[in-house]
Coordinates of N, CA and C in Angstrom, one line a residue:
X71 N 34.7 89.9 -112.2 CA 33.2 89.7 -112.3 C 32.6 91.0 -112.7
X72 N 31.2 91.1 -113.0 CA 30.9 92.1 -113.8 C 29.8 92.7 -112.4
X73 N 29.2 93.8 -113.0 CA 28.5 94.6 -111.9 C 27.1 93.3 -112.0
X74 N 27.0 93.4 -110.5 CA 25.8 93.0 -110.4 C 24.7 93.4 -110.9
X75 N 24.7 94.5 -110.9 CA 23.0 95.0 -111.4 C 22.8 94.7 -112.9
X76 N 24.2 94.3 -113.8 CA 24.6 94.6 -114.9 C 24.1 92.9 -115.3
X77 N 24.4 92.2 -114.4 CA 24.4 90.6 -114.3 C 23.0 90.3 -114.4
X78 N 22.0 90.6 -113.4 CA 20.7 90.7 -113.3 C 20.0 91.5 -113.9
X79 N 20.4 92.4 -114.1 CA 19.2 93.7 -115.7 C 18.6 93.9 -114.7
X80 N 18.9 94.8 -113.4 CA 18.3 95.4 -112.8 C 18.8 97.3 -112.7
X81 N 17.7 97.6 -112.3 CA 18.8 99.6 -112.3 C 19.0 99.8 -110.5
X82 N 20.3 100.4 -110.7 CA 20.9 100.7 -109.5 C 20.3 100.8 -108.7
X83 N 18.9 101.5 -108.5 CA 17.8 102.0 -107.6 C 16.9 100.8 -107.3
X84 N 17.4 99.4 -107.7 CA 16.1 98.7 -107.9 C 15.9 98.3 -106.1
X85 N 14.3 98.0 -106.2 CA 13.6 97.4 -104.6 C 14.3 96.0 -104.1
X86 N 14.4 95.2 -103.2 CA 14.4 94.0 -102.9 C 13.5 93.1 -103.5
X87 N 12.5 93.7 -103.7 CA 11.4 93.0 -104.2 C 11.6 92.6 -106.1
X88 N 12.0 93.8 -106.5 CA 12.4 93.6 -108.1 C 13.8 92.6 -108.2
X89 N 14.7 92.8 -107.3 CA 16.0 92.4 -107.5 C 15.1 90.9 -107.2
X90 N 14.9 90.5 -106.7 CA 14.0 88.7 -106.2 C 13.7 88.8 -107.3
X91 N 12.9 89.2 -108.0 CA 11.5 88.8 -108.8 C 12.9 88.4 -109.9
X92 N 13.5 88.9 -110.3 CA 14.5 89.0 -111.6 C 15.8 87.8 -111.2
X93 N 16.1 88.0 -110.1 CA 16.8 86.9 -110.2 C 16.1 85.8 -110.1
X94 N 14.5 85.1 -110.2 CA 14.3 84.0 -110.0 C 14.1 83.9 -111.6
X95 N 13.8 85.2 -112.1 CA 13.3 84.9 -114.0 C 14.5 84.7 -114.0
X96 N 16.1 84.4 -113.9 CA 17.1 84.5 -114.5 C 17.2 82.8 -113.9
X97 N 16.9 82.4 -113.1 CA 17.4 81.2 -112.5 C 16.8 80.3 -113.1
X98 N 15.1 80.6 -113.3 CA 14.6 79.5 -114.3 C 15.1 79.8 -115.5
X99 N 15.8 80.5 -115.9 CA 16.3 80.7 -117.8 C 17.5 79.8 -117.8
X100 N 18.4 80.4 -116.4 CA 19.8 79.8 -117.1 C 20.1 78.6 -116.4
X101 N 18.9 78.1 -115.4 CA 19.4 76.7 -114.8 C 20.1 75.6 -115.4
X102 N 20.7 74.5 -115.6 CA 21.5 73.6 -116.0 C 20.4 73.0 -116.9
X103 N 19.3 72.1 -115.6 CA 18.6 71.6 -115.9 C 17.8 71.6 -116.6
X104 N 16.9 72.6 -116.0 CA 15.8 73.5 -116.9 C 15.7 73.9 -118.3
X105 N 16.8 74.4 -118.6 CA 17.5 75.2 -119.9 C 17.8 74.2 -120.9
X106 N 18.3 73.3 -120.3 CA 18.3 71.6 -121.2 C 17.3 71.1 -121.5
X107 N 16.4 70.8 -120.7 CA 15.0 70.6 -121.3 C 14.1 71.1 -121.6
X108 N 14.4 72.5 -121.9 CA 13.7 73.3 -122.5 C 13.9 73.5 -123.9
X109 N 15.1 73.4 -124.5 CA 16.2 73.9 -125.4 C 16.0 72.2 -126.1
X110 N 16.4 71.4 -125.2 CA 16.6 69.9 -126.1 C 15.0 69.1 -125.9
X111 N 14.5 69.1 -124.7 CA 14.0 68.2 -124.6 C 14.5 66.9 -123.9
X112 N 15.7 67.1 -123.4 CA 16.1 66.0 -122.7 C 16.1 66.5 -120.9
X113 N 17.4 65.3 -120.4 CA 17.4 65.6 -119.0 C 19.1 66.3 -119.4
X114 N 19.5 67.0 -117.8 CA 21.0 67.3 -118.1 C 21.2 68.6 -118.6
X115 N 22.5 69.2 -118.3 CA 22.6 70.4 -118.7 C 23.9 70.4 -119.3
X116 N 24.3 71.6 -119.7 CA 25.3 72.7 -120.4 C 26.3 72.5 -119.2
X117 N 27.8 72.9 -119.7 CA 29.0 73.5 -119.0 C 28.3 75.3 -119.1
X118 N 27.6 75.7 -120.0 CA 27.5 76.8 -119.9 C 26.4 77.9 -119.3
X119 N 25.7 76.8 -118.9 CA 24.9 77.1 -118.1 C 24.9 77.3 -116.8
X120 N 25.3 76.2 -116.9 CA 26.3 76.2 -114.7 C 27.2 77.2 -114.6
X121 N 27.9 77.8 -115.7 CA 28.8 79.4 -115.2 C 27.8 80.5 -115.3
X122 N 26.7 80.8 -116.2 CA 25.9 81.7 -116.0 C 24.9 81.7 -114.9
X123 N 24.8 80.4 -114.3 CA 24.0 80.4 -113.4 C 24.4 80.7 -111.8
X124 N 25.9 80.1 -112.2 CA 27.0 81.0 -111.0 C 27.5 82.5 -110.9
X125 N 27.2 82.9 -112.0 CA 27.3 84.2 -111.9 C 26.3 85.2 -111.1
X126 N 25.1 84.3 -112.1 CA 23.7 85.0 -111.4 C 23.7 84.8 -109.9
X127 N 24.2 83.8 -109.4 CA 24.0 83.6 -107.5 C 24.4 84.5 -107.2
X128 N 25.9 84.4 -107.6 CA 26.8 85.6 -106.6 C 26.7 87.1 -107.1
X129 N 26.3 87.5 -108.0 CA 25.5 88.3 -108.2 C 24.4 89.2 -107.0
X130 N 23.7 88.1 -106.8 CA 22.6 88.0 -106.1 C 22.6 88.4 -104.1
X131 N 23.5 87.5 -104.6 CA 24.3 87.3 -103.3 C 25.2 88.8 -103.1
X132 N 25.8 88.6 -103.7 CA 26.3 90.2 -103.5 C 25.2 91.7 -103.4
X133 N 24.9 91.7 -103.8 CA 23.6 92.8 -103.4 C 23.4 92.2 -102.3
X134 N 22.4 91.5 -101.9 CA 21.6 91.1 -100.7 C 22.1 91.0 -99.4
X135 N 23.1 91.0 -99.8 CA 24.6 90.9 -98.4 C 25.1 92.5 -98.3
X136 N 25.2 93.2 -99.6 CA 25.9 94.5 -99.2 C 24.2 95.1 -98.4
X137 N 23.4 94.9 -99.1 CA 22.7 95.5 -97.9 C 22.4 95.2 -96.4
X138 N 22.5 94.1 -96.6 CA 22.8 93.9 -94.9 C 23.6 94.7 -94.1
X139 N 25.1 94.5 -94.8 CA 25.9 95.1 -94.3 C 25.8 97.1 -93.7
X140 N 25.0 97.4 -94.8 CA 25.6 98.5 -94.8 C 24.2 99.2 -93.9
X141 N 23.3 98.5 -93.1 CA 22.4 98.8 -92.2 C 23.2 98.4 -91.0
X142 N 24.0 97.9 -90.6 CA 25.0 97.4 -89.7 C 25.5 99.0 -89.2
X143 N 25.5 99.5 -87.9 CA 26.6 100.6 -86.9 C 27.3 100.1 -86.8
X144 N 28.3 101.4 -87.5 CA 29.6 101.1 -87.2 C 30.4 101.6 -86.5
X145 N 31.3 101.6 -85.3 CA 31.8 101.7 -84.3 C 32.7 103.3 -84.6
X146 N 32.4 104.2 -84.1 CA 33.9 105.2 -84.0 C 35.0 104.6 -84.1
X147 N 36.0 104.8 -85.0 CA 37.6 105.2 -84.8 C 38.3 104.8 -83.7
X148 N 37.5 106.3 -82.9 CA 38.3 107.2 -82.4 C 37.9 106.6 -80.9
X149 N 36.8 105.6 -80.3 CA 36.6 105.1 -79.2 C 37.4 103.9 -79.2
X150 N 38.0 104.0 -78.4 CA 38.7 102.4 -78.3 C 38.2 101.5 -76.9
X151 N 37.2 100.5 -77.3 CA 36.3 99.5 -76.3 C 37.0 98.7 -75.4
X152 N 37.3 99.5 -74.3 CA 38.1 98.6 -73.2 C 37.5 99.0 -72.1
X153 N 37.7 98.4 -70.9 CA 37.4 97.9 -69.5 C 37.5 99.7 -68.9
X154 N 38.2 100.2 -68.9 CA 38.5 101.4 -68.1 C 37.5 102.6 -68.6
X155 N 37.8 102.6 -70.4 CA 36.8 103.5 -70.5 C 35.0 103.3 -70.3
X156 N 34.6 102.0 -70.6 CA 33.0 101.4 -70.0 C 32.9 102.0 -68.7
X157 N 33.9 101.4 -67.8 CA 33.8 102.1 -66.4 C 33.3 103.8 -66.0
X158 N 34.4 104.6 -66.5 CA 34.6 105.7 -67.1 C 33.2 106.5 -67.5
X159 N 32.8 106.0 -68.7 CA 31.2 106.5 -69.6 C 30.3 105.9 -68.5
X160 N 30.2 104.6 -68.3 CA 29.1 104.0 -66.9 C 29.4 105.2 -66.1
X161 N 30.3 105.7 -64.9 CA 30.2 106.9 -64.1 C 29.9 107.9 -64.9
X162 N 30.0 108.1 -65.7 CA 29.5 109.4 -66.3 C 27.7 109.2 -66.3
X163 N 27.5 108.1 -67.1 CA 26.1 108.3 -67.3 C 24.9 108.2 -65.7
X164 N 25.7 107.7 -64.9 CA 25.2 107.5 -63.7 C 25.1 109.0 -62.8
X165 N 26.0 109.5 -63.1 CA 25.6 111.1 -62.5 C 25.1 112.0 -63.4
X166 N 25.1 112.1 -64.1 CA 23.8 112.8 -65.4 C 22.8 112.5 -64.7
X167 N 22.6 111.1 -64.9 CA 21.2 110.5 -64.7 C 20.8 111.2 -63.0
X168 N 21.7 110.8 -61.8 CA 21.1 111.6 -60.7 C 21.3 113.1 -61.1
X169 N 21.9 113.5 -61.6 CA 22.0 115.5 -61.7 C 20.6 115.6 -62.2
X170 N 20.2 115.0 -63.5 CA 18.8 115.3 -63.7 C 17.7 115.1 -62.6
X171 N 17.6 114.0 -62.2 CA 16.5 113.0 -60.8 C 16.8 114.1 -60.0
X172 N 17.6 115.0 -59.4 CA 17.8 116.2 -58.8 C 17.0 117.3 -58.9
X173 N 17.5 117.3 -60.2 CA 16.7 118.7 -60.7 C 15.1 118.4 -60.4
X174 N 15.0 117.6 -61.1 CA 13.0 117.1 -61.4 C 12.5 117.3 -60.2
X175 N 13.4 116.3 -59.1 CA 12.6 116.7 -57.7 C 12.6 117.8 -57.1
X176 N 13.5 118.9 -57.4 CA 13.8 120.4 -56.8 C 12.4 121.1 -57.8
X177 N 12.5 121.0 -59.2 CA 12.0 121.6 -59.4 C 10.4 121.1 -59.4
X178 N 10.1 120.2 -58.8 CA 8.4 119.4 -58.3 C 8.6 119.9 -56.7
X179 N 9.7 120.0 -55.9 CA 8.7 120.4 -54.9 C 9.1 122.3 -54.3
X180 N 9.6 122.9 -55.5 CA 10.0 124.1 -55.4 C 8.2 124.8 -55.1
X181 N 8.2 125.7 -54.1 CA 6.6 126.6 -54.3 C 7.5 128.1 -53.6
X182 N 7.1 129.1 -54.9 CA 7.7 130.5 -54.4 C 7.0 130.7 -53.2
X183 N 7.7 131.8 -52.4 CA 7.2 132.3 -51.2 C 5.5 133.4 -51.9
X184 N 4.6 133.3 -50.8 CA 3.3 134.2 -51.4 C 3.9 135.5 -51.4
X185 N 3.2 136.0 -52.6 CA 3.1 137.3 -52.8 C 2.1 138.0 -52.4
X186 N 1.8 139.4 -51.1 CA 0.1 139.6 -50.9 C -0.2 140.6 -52.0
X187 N 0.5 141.1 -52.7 CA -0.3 141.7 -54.1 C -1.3 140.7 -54.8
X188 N -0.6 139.3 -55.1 CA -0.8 138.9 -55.9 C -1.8 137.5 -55.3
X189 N -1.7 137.7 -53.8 CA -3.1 136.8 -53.7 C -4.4 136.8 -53.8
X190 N -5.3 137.6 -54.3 CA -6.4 137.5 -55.2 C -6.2 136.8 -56.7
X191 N -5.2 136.6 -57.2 CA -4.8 135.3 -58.1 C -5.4 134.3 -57.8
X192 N -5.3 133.8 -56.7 CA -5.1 132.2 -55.9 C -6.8 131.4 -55.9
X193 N -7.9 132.9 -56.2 CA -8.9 131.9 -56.8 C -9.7 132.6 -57.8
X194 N -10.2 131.7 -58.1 CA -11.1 132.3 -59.5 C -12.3 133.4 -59.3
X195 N -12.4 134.2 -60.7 CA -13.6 134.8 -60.5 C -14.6 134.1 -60.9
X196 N -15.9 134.7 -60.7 CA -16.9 133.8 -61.0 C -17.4 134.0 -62.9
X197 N -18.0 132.5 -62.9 CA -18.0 132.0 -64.0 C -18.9 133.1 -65.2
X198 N -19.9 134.1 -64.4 CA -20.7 134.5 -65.5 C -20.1 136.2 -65.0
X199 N -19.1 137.1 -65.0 CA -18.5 137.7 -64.5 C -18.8 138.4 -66.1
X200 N -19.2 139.8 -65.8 CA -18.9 140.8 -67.0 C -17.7 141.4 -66.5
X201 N -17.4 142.2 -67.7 CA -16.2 143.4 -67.4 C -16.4 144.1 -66.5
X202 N -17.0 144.5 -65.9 CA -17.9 145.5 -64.8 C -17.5 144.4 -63.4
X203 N -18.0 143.3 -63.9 CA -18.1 142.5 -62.3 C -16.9 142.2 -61.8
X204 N -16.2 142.1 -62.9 CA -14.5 141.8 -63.2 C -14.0 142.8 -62.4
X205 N -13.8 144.1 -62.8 CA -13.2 144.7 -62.1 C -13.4 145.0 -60.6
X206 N -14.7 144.9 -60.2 CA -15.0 145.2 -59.0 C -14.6 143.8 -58.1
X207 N -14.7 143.0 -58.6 CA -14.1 141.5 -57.8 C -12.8 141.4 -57.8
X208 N -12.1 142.2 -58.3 CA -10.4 142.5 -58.4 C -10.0 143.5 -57.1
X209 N -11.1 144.2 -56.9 CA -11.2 145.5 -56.1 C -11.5 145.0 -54.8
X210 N -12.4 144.3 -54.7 CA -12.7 143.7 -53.2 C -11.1 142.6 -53.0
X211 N -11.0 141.8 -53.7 CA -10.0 141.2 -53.2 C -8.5 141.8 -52.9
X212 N -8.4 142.5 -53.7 CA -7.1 143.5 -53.4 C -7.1 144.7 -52.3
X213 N -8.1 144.8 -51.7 CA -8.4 145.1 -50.5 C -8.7 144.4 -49.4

């Protein structure tokens, strides 16, 4: 069989959308039927039309399937899918999952011990505070 794209007169890169459009201009050209009464004016077709028009299917067909396919995951090798190792990966992901839910909660209800240097931190100065006021509100609280 010959290359698909070569069958359809389409270029390697072509859209889903172009490869349709082209194979339906090829289907009305080389139908049995169509092509006969187009050509004679009667009803009835060609022996040679019914092979060009099977070409163009599977053609067609071949594209639109290899893409399918090749959006399909494909399995590792190197994993081999049985009962023991599901088991196995299941226990594993089930203590990850609490080692983290551990952590989160340690670290949500972790509060360092106070520091008294550093409690004049704990509230704000006031909103219209110059440089001047600043420092001296640093000074009363740290005393």
């Amino acid at each position: 069989m010959k290359n698909p794209y070569q069958v359809l007169g389409v270029g390697r890169y072509a859209t889903k959308k172009q490869i349709k459009q082209r194979y339906v201009q090829l289907c009305k050209q080389h139908h049995p039927d169509l092509a006969a009464r187009q050509a004679h004016g009667t009803s009835g077709g060609t022996q040679g039309g019914a092979s060009d028009i099977t070409e163009i299917i599977q053609a067609y067909e071949q594209l639109t399937k290899h893409r399918h396919t090749v959006m399909e995951p494909r399995q590792s090798p190197f994993y081999q899918h049985n009962e023991t190792n599901t088991k196995k990966h299941t226990q594993y992901s089930l203590l990850a999952g609490l080692a983290l839910m551990v952590s989160v909660v340690a670290y949500i209800t972790y509060e360092p011990t106070p520091d008294p240097q550093l409690a004049h931190m704990d509230q704000l100065p006031p909103a219209n505070a110059s440089a001047a006021n600043l420092r001296s509100w640093r000074r009363k609280k740290a005393d």
